[in-house]
Amino acid sequence: MITGDGLLNPAWSGAPVDGATADPAVLRALLDAEAALARAQNRPDLAGAIASAQAGDLGDLGHGGGNPVIPLVKALPEGAHDGATSQDVMDTALMLVAARARRLILADLAAAAGALEGLAREHRDTPMPGRTLTQHAVPTTFGLKAAGWRSLVLDAHERLGAVTLPAQLGGAGGTLATLSVPLMERFAREVGLAVPVLPWHVLRTPVADLAGALAFCCGALGKIAADVLVLSRTEIGEVTEGSGGGSSAMPHKSNPVHATLVAACARQAPALAAILYGSMAAEDERPAGAWHAEWEPLRTLLRLAGGAAFHTAATAGGLRVHPARMRENLSLTGGLIVAERVMGELSRQIGGKAARELLETASRDAARLRMPLRQAFELACANAEISVEIDVIHPGPHNEEEERPGDGHRLAPGSDREDGRPGPAHPGPEDEREERPETPASSIRSDSAKEGPVRVIRIDSRVFDPTGYSGAAGELVDRALDRRLKEIADVELPR
């Protein structure tokens, strides 16, 4: 028999945060807040009696007073709740629930970051298509993608860990009328939360800050899920989840369930955060409705962030990467994915404007005629009466191949570029790579047959290889992985 409310919430049901945010956990936090107040008032016997009290089901009983604290107090020993108001206990209890759930969320985020670090290191130089606006753009590496995912996880961890979760104690109108500032401080220490500067009955910064961090967490993890969902499509097939889910109708299916559930969390979180931000506009010294509107959205946000972190850790820990498929996909466009690289090399010989005109023509022809970019480029050059030589340009005796420090990619012979792109043919003594005026490709042609072409272009054939063109991806991976997990572990949490 299914109990609770997890049937329609598979994203967080069964995750560690589930039990930490369930009604029994909230009730436990309410009792912990009441017991901490008694200890702060130097009444240890009363605190013990409160801690062991059996409050029963408060959900239905809360209808009469609008919150569950009113019936709770009736079930507690005489003398409990002295000087406090319902919002003091309710706010403190929800901050306790948040603090306890946060520990679980941060643990899953740390696990995800560790798994992603391993993927980034293993696939630092694994080439794959980079995509912009759904289309192949330039080659990148899976290591760089995984390092970016890890960076988002660290951002989420740091933001969530940095949120201050204070106790609440202000009395009936927020003036500590029958209480005192020292008691407020002792109460915060007893309950294990931060000491507030002021009672915050209508100063809802702690709730808004927590909402923002939780929504950010869901959104950051949602980006990872979105990438995994795209890359695991049948027609792309560059990654798969280690333990895919089945289908009720199609026996062949292995669905990316973990990423799907994370994506669901990311889509729900912004609206819930908006409710909590809207509740900041609270009237008077204690509001009617604004405070009450916070409870369930806050709990649900904690659950969504916890579920997203749990399933992201599962995704990252079991992700299967398919480098061979990535290489296959790199060649889908027949070399168009390196058009930028070819244009860069060509610009050094005939100028940027002419190079762009020539490559745009070649790219259109390659797509239209379904021919490799190299062939289309040679055709475009022939039509423009430009002589082109494409071959492997070997290094001269004083120009050995240089290896770029830190990324393992070699500079092409004759190149003086730091991005690993091969340079043009070696210049002669009278041609010291002088600045060339930009000339339209249409004007780079001979005036008569006997004069021959105005320009000869020499291109290293390796510029057409998409597997050797990933810019500074390796260096960026190393840079990202320098951000160590200790930055996360150093976050101080309340008891």
PDB file of N, CA, C and O in Angstrom, residues 333-343 358-367 370-380 390 463-464:
ATOM      1  N   THR A 333      28.758  16.477 -41.119  1.00  0.00           N
ATOM      2  CA  THR A 333      28.590  17.597 -42.053  1.00  0.00           C
ATOM      3  C   THR A 333      29.688  17.652 -43.098  1.00  0.00           C
ATOM      4  O   THR A 333      29.812  18.649 -43.820  1.00  0.00           O
ATOM      5  N   GLY A 334      30.495  16.616 -43.175  1.00  0.00           N
ATOM      6  CA  GLY A 334      31.530  16.592 -44.192  1.00  0.00           C
ATOM      7  C   GLY A 334      32.605  17.639 -44.018  1.00  0.00           C
ATOM      8  O   GLY A 334      33.211  18.077 -44.999  1.00  0.00           O
ATOM      9  N   GLY A 335      32.841  18.025 -42.783  1.00  0.00           N
ATOM     10  CA  GLY A 335      33.902  18.995 -42.517  1.00  0.00           C
ATOM     11  C   GLY A 335      33.426  20.413 -42.300  1.00  0.00           C
ATOM     12  O   GLY A 335      34.228  21.292 -41.971  1.00  0.00           O
ATOM     13  N   LEU A 336      32.133  20.691 -42.467  1.00  0.00           N
ATOM     14  CA  LEU A 336      31.641  22.052 -42.245  1.00  0.00           C
ATOM     15  C   LEU A 336      31.908  22.536 -40.825  1.00  0.00           C
ATOM     16  O   LEU A 336      32.020  23.746 -40.588  1.00  0.00           O
ATOM     17  N   ILE A 337      32.043  21.612 -39.893  1.00  0.00           N
ATOM     18  CA  ILE A 337      32.248  21.989 -38.499  1.00  0.00           C
ATOM     19  C   ILE A 337      33.601  22.671 -38.280  1.00  0.00           C
ATOM     20  O   ILE A 337      33.818  23.321 -37.267  1.00  0.00           O
ATOM     21  N   VAL A 338      34.526  22.540 -39.265  1.00  0.00           N
ATOM     22  CA  VAL A 338      35.826  23.218 -39.138  1.00  0.00           C
ATOM     23  C   VAL A 338      35.934  24.393 -40.104  1.00  0.00           C
ATOM     24  O   VAL A 338      37.028  24.897 -40.355  1.00  0.00           O
ATOM     25  N   ALA A 339      34.805  24.857 -40.640  1.00  0.00           N
ATOM     26  CA  ALA A 339      34.846  25.978 -41.582  1.00  0.00           C
ATOM     27  C   ALA A 339      35.487  27.211 -40.953  1.00  0.00           C
ATOM     28  O   ALA A 339      36.224  27.954 -41.612  1.00  0.00           O
ATOM     29  N   GLU A 340      35.220  27.427 -39.671  1.00  0.00           N
ATOM     30  CA  GLU A 340      35.825  28.575 -38.983  1.00  0.00           C
ATOM     31  C   GLU A 340      37.347  28.477 -39.006  1.00  0.00           C
ATOM     32  O   GLU A 340      38.057  29.464 -39.222  1.00  0.00           O
ATOM     33  N   ARG A 341      37.837  27.266 -38.780  1.00  0.00           N
ATOM     34  CA  ARG A 341      39.282  27.060 -38.752  1.00  0.00           C
ATOM     35  C   ARG A 341      39.902  27.325 -40.123  1.00  0.00           C
ATOM     36  O   ARG A 341      40.936  27.993 -40.237  1.00  0.00           O
ATOM     37  N   VAL A 342      39.266  26.786 -41.164  1.00  0.00           N
ATOM     38  CA  VAL A 342      39.783  26.993 -42.522  1.00  0.00           C
ATOM     39  C   VAL A 342      39.758  28.484 -42.867  1.00  0.00           C
ATOM     40  O   VAL A 342      40.715  29.016 -43.444  1.00  0.00           O
ATOM     41  N   MET A 343      38.685  29.163 -42.488  1.00  0.00           N
ATOM     42  CA  MET A 343      38.589  30.586 -42.770  1.00  0.00           C
ATOM     43  C   MET A 343      39.691  31.364 -42.051  1.00  0.00           C
ATOM     44  O   MET A 343      40.258  32.322 -42.593  1.00  0.00           O
ATOM     45  N   LEU A 358      34.822  33.394 -49.666  1.00  0.00           N
ATOM     46  CA  LEU A 358      35.172  32.110 -50.261  1.00  0.00           C
ATOM     47  C   LEU A 358      34.599  30.950 -49.449  1.00  0.00           C
ATOM     48  O   LEU A 358      34.048  30.000 -50.001  1.00  0.00           O
ATOM     49  N   LEU A 359      34.701  31.029 -48.115  1.00  0.00           N
ATOM     50  CA  LEU A 359      34.223  29.939 -47.269  1.00  0.00           C
ATOM     51  C   LEU A 359      32.705  29.884 -47.218  1.00  0.00           C
ATOM     52  O   LEU A 359      32.120  28.797 -47.096  1.00  0.00           O
ATOM     53  N   GLU A 360      32.048  31.026 -47.293  1.00  0.00           N
ATOM     54  CA  GLU A 360      30.589  30.994 -47.345  1.00  0.00           C
ATOM     55  C   GLU A 360      30.118  30.300 -48.620  1.00  0.00           C
ATOM     56  O   GLU A 360      29.176  29.503 -48.594  1.00  0.00           O
ATOM     57  N   THR A 361      30.774  30.590 -49.734  1.00  0.00           N
ATOM     58  CA  THR A 361      30.434  29.916 -50.990  1.00  0.00           C
ATOM     59  C   THR A 361      30.683  28.421 -50.883  1.00  0.00           C
ATOM     60  O   THR A 361      29.837  27.599 -51.266  1.00  0.00           O
ATOM     61  N   ALA A 362      31.845  28.058 -50.365  1.00  0.00           N
ATOM     62  CA  ALA A 362      32.183  26.640 -50.231  1.00  0.00           C
ATOM     63  C   ALA A 362      31.220  25.929 -49.290  1.00  0.00           C
ATOM     64  O   ALA A 362      30.806  24.784 -49.555  1.00  0.00           O
ATOM     65  N   SER A 363      30.847  26.586 -48.188  1.00  0.00           N
ATOM     66  CA  SER A 363      29.941  25.959 -47.216  1.00  0.00           C
ATOM     67  C   SER A 363      28.558  25.748 -47.823  1.00  0.00           C
ATOM     68  O   SER A 363      27.929  24.700 -47.606  1.00  0.00           O
ATOM     69  N   ARG A 364      28.065  26.731 -48.554  1.00  0.00           N
ATOM     70  CA  ARG A 364      26.760  26.570 -49.198  1.00  0.00           C
ATOM     71  C   ARG A 364      26.787  25.417 -50.210  1.00  0.00           C
ATOM     72  O   ARG A 364      25.868  24.607 -50.276  1.00  0.00           O
ATOM     73  N   ASP A 365      27.864  25.374 -50.996  1.00  0.00           N
ATOM     74  CA  ASP A 365      27.977  24.299 -51.990  1.00  0.00           C
ATOM     75  C   ASP A 365      28.094  22.936 -51.317  1.00  0.00           C
ATOM     76  O   ASP A 365      27.508  21.948 -51.787  1.00  0.00           O
ATOM     77  N   ALA A 366      28.825  22.878 -50.226  1.00  0.00           N
ATOM     78  CA  ALA A 366      28.994  21.596 -49.523  1.00  0.00           C
ATOM     79  C   ALA A 366      27.655  21.089 -49.008  1.00  0.00           C
ATOM     80  O   ALA A 366      27.344  19.891 -49.109  1.00  0.00           O
ATOM     81  N   ALA A 367      26.851  21.995 -48.450  1.00  0.00           N
ATOM     82  CA  ALA A 367      25.549  21.588 -47.931  1.00  0.00           C
ATOM     83  C   ALA A 367      24.586  21.247 -49.064  1.00  0.00           C
ATOM     84  O   ALA A 367      23.847  20.257 -48.997  1.00  0.00           O
ATOM     85  N   ARG A 370      25.975  18.177 -50.995  1.00  0.00           N
ATOM     86  CA  ARG A 370      26.330  17.064 -50.108  1.00  0.00           C
ATOM     87  C   ARG A 370      27.735  16.550 -50.410  1.00  0.00           C
ATOM     88  O   ARG A 370      27.955  15.342 -50.583  1.00  0.00           O
ATOM     89  N   MET A 371      28.664  17.452 -50.477  1.00  0.00           N
ATOM     90  CA  MET A 371      30.050  17.078 -50.710  1.00  0.00           C
ATOM     91  C   MET A 371      30.893  17.540 -49.525  1.00  0.00           C
ATOM     92  O   MET A 371      30.502  18.432 -48.778  1.00  0.00           O
ATOM     93  N   PRO A 372      32.061  16.942 -49.305  1.00  0.00           N
ATOM     94  CA  PRO A 372      32.928  17.375 -48.210  1.00  0.00           C
ATOM     95  C   PRO A 372      33.353  18.832 -48.383  1.00  0.00           C
ATOM     96  O   PRO A 372      33.484  19.331 -49.508  1.00  0.00           O
ATOM     97  N   LEU A 373      33.573  19.498 -47.257  1.00  0.00           N
ATOM     98  CA  LEU A 373      33.974  20.899 -47.314  1.00  0.00           C
ATOM     99  C   LEU A 373      35.257  21.068 -48.110  1.00  0.00           C
ATOM    100  O   LEU A 373      35.405  22.034 -48.876  1.00  0.00           O
ATOM    101  N   ARG A 374      36.189  20.157 -47.939  1.00  0.00           N
ATOM    102  CA  ARG A 374      37.463  20.295 -48.659  1.00  0.00           C
ATOM    103  C   ARG A 374      37.223  20.316 -50.167  1.00  0.00           C
ATOM    104  O   ARG A 374      37.796  21.152 -50.886  1.00  0.00           O
ATOM    105  N   GLN A 375      36.384  19.431 -50.660  1.00  0.00           N
ATOM    106  CA  GLN A 375      36.103  19.392 -52.092  1.00  0.00           C
ATOM    107  C   GLN A 375      35.386  20.661 -52.541  1.00  0.00           C
ATOM    108  O   GLN A 375      35.703  21.232 -53.602  1.00  0.00           O
ATOM    109  N   ALA A 376      34.434  21.110 -51.727  1.00  0.00           N
ATOM    110  CA  ALA A 376      33.707  22.329 -52.077  1.00  0.00           C
ATOM    111  C   ALA A 376      34.632  23.541 -52.042  1.00  0.00           C
ATOM    112  O   ALA A 376      34.492  24.471 -52.847  1.00  0.00           O
ATOM    113  N   PHE A 377      35.576  23.535 -51.118  1.00  0.00           N
ATOM    114  CA  PHE A 377      36.539  24.634 -51.035  1.00  0.00           C
ATOM    115  C   PHE A 377      37.418  24.675 -52.282  1.00  0.00           C
ATOM    116  O   PHE A 377      37.659  25.736 -52.863  1.00  0.00           O
ATOM    117  N   GLU A 378      37.882  23.520 -52.709  1.00  0.00           N
ATOM    118  CA  GLU A 378      38.705  23.470 -53.920  1.00  0.00           C
ATOM    119  C   GLU A 378      37.902  23.942 -55.137  1.00  0.00           C
ATOM    120  O   GLU A 378      38.424  24.648 -56.009  1.00  0.00           O
ATOM    121  N   LEU A 379      36.614  23.576 -55.166  1.00  0.00           N
ATOM    122  CA  LEU A 379      35.763  24.021 -56.267  1.00  0.00           C
ATOM    123  C   LEU A 379      35.577  25.533 -56.244  1.00  0.00           C
ATOM    124  O   LEU A 379      35.652  26.199 -57.285  1.00  0.00           O
ATOM    125  N   ALA A 380      35.348  26.089 -55.051  1.00  0.00           N
ATOM    126  CA  ALA A 380      35.172  27.535 -54.933  1.00  0.00           C
ATOM    127  C   ALA A 380      36.437  28.272 -55.343  1.00  0.00           C
ATOM    128  O   ALA A 380      36.378  29.324 -56.004  1.00  0.00           O
ATOM    129  N   ILE A 390      46.642  21.791 -51.216  1.00  0.00           N
ATOM    130  CA  ILE A 390      46.261  21.225 -49.911  1.00  0.00           C
ATOM    131  C   ILE A 390      47.076  19.971 -49.685  1.00  0.00           C
ATOM    132  O   ILE A 390      46.971  18.998 -50.434  1.00  0.00           O
ATOM    133  N   VAL A 463      43.949  20.953 -41.377  1.00  0.00           N
ATOM    134  CA  VAL A 463      42.953  21.909 -40.887  1.00  0.00           C
ATOM    135  C   VAL A 463      41.543  21.408 -41.162  1.00  0.00           C
ATOM    136  O   VAL A 463      40.583  21.906 -40.574  1.00  0.00           O
ATOM    137  N   PHE A 464      41.389  20.432 -42.045  1.00  0.00           N
ATOM    138  CA  PHE A 464      40.073  19.886 -42.338  1.00  0.00           C
ATOM    139  C   PHE A 464      39.700  18.725 -41.419  1.00  0.00           C
ATOM    140  O   PHE A 464      38.623  18.154 -41.541  1.00  0.00           O
TER     141      PHE A 464
END
